[in-house]
């Protein structure tokens, strides 16, 4: 086998060969309990956590102990690794799961997933990994800029399998209605996400807009709640600006002042179906 040697675990596939005993030459998958079973051996052999050469010793001793062979010559190689999955999800080009074979770093894993999505990936990467046999997972938050700039090499974690890597979306709000460039805009760092900055990002209002705008904010169940905003007073600095949150919809009506319709909500959020229909009742 050309696979690099490392300690084995459940679901890994082993190739076992006993010299001059073709009936013992076979592939064997390690059980979820970390053991293998061979024909004519009464006992199951525990191999989890062993290197291939250590498994050779254990099998040799078992064959001798059960008096099946005198001084057998056993070789073991790795056919497939399945016990060390690394998953990469979130704001990456191609979310993926792959096996930690050989030396794998956090940057290697991000590269395997096609890299971060520009303008969508948030400022940090969350790495969840098993913490030994305690059953408690450890969570590390890795700042993206520092990782990519290699200012601190320790941030490029060495991965051994079992890690879940998640790149949270930066979060967006949507500007809709009577603005020049309606659409989704990313949440900015700091306190810069307000009604005025959102309208500036959308290249300003168009003619005949209403001075009463509306923020539609989803709750934990996805139901939208309407917040009325006096756009005229905010733009003339008579009222304080209003902060926008991720997933808000800022809707600037035309001069008729009509509220947003369900069709518009579906169009700007890309949502259709019963869940969206249910939310409209809060709006009217």
Short mmCIF file of N, CA, C and O in Angstrom, two decimals, residues 3 8-16 26-39 44-48 55 59 76-84 99:
data_model
loop_
_atom_site.label_atom_id
_atom_site.label_comp_id
_atom_site.label_asym_id
_atom_site.label_seq_id
_atom_site.Cartn_x
_atom_site.Cartn_y
_atom_site.Cartn_z
N UNK A 3 -0.34 4.12 1.08
CA UNK A 3 -0.86 5.04 2.08
C UNK A 3 0.16 5.21 3.20
O UNK A 3 0.77 4.24 3.64
N UNK A 8 -4.40 3.10 13.47
CA UNK A 8 -5.67 2.75 12.83
C UNK A 8 -6.83 2.94 13.80
O UNK A 8 -6.65 3.06 15.02
N UNK A 9 -8.04 2.96 13.21
CA UNK A 9 -9.25 3.13 14.01
C UNK A 9 -10.42 2.45 13.34
O UNK A 9 -10.28 1.82 12.28
N UNK A 10 -11.62 2.55 13.95
CA UNK A 10 -12.80 1.90 13.41
C UNK A 10 -13.06 2.28 11.95
O UNK A 10 -12.84 3.41 11.54
N UNK A 11 -13.50 1.28 11.17
CA UNK A 11 -13.86 1.41 9.75
C UNK A 11 -12.65 1.45 8.81
O UNK A 11 -12.82 1.42 7.60
N UNK A 12 -11.43 1.52 9.34
CA UNK A 12 -10.27 1.41 8.47
C UNK A 12 -10.21 -0.02 7.89
O UNK A 12 -10.65 -0.98 8.53
N UNK A 13 -9.68 -0.14 6.68
CA UNK A 13 -9.60 -1.43 6.01
C UNK A 13 -8.15 -1.88 5.97
O UNK A 13 -7.28 -1.17 5.45
N UNK A 14 -7.88 -3.09 6.53
CA UNK A 14 -6.53 -3.62 6.60
C UNK A 14 -6.34 -4.73 5.57
O UNK A 14 -7.26 -5.52 5.31
N UNK A 15 -5.15 -4.79 5.00
CA UNK A 15 -4.76 -5.92 4.16
C UNK A 15 -3.83 -6.81 4.97
O UNK A 15 -2.78 -6.36 5.42
N UNK A 16 -4.22 -8.08 5.18
CA UNK A 16 -3.46 -8.99 6.03
C UNK A 16 -2.96 -10.15 5.17
O UNK A 16 -3.72 -10.73 4.38
N UNK A 26 -6.26 -11.71 3.28
CA UNK A 26 -7.57 -11.10 3.05
C UNK A 26 -7.55 -9.64 3.49
O UNK A 26 -6.60 -9.21 4.14
N UNK A 27 -8.63 -8.94 3.12
CA UNK A 27 -8.83 -7.60 3.67
C UNK A 27 -9.87 -7.70 4.78
O UNK A 27 -10.85 -8.45 4.66
N UNK A 28 -9.64 -6.95 5.85
CA UNK A 28 -10.52 -7.00 7.02
C UNK A 28 -10.81 -5.58 7.46
O UNK A 28 -9.88 -4.76 7.61
N UNK A 29 -12.10 -5.30 7.67
CA UNK A 29 -12.46 -3.96 8.15
C UNK A 29 -12.52 -3.96 9.68
O UNK A 29 -13.10 -4.87 10.28
N UNK A 30 -11.94 -2.93 10.28
CA UNK A 30 -11.97 -2.82 11.75
C UNK A 30 -13.38 -2.47 12.20
O UNK A 30 -14.03 -1.59 11.63
N UNK A 31 -13.87 -3.15 13.21
CA UNK A 31 -15.24 -2.93 13.69
C UNK A 31 -15.34 -1.59 14.43
O UNK A 31 -14.33 -0.96 14.76
N UNK A 32 -16.58 -1.19 14.70
CA UNK A 32 -16.78 0.07 15.44
C UNK A 32 -16.22 -0.04 16.85
O UNK A 32 -15.97 0.98 17.50
N UNK A 33 -16.03 -1.27 17.34
CA UNK A 33 -15.42 -1.46 18.68
C UNK A 33 -13.89 -1.47 18.61
O UNK A 33 -13.22 -1.59 19.64
N UNK A 34 -13.33 -1.38 17.39
CA UNK A 34 -11.87 -1.32 17.26
C UNK A 34 -11.21 -2.68 17.18
O UNK A 34 -10.01 -2.81 17.43
N UNK A 35 -11.98 -3.73 16.79
CA UNK A 35 -11.43 -5.08 16.74
C UNK A 35 -11.53 -5.63 15.32
O UNK A 35 -12.28 -5.13 14.49
N UNK A 36 -10.76 -6.71 15.06
CA UNK A 36 -10.90 -7.47 13.82
C UNK A 36 -11.10 -8.94 14.17
O UNK A 36 -10.73 -9.40 15.26
N UNK A 37 -11.72 -9.67 13.24
CA UNK A 37 -11.92 -11.11 13.42
C UNK A 37 -11.36 -11.82 12.20
O UNK A 37 -11.60 -11.42 11.07
N UNK A 38 -10.59 -12.90 12.46
CA UNK A 38 -10.04 -13.71 11.39
C UNK A 38 -10.59 -15.13 11.49
O UNK A 38 -10.85 -15.62 12.60
N UNK A 39 -10.75 -15.81 10.35
CA UNK A 39 -11.24 -17.19 10.41
C UNK A 39 -10.25 -18.07 11.18
O UNK A 39 -9.03 -17.86 11.13
N UNK A 44 -11.50 -12.25 19.08
CA UNK A 44 -11.36 -11.04 18.29
C UNK A 44 -10.08 -10.33 18.72
O UNK A 44 -9.70 -10.39 19.89
N UNK A 45 -9.43 -9.69 17.78
CA UNK A 45 -8.15 -9.04 18.05
C UNK A 45 -8.39 -7.53 18.12
O UNK A 45 -8.90 -6.94 17.16
N UNK A 46 -8.00 -6.90 19.24
CA UNK A 46 -8.15 -5.45 19.37
C UNK A 46 -6.96 -4.75 18.71
O UNK A 46 -5.81 -5.01 19.07
N UNK A 47 -7.26 -3.89 17.73
CA UNK A 47 -6.19 -3.25 16.97
C UNK A 47 -6.28 -1.72 17.00
O UNK A 47 -5.37 -1.05 16.52
N UNK A 48 -7.37 -1.16 17.53
CA UNK A 48 -7.55 0.30 17.49
C UNK A 48 -6.36 1.00 18.17
O UNK A 48 -5.91 0.60 19.25
N UNK A 55 0.26 -4.33 14.79
CA UNK A 55 -0.79 -5.31 14.51
C UNK A 55 -0.16 -6.63 14.05
O UNK A 55 -0.62 -7.72 14.40
N UNK A 59 -1.07 -10.17 15.81
CA UNK A 59 -1.62 -11.30 15.06
C UNK A 59 -0.68 -12.51 15.13
O UNK A 59 -1.14 -13.66 15.25
N UNK A 76 0.97 -6.62 7.49
CA UNK A 76 -0.27 -5.85 7.54
C UNK A 76 -0.03 -4.51 6.85
O UNK A 76 0.98 -3.85 7.12
N UNK A 77 -0.94 -4.13 5.94
CA UNK A 77 -0.87 -2.78 5.37
C UNK A 77 -2.25 -2.14 5.40
O UNK A 77 -3.26 -2.81 5.64
N UNK A 78 -2.28 -0.86 5.19
CA UNK A 78 -3.53 -0.10 5.20
C UNK A 78 -4.07 -0.03 3.78
O UNK A 78 -3.39 0.46 2.87
N UNK A 79 -5.29 -0.52 3.57
CA UNK A 79 -5.93 -0.45 2.25
C UNK A 79 -6.73 0.85 2.13
O UNK A 79 -6.67 1.55 1.12
N UNK A 80 -7.49 1.17 3.16
CA UNK A 80 -8.29 2.41 3.17
C UNK A 80 -8.33 2.96 4.60
O UNK A 80 -8.46 2.20 5.55
N UNK A 81 -8.24 4.28 4.71
CA UNK A 81 -8.51 4.95 5.98
C UNK A 81 -9.93 5.48 5.98
O UNK A 81 -10.38 6.10 5.01
N UNK A 82 -10.66 5.22 7.05
CA UNK A 82 -12.01 5.79 7.21
C UNK A 82 -12.22 6.37 8.60
O UNK A 82 -13.26 6.94 8.88
N UNK A 83 -11.24 6.20 9.47
CA UNK A 83 -11.44 6.54 10.88
C UNK A 83 -11.07 7.98 11.22
O UNK A 83 -11.22 8.41 12.36
N UNK A 84 -10.58 8.74 10.23
CA UNK A 84 -10.07 10.09 10.52
C UNK A 84 -10.71 11.15 9.63
O UNK A 84 -10.03 11.87 8.93
N UNK A 99 -10.31 12.30 4.50
CA UNK A 99 -9.58 11.59 5.56
C UNK A 99 -8.24 12.27 5.84
O UNK A 99 -7.55 12.71 4.92
#
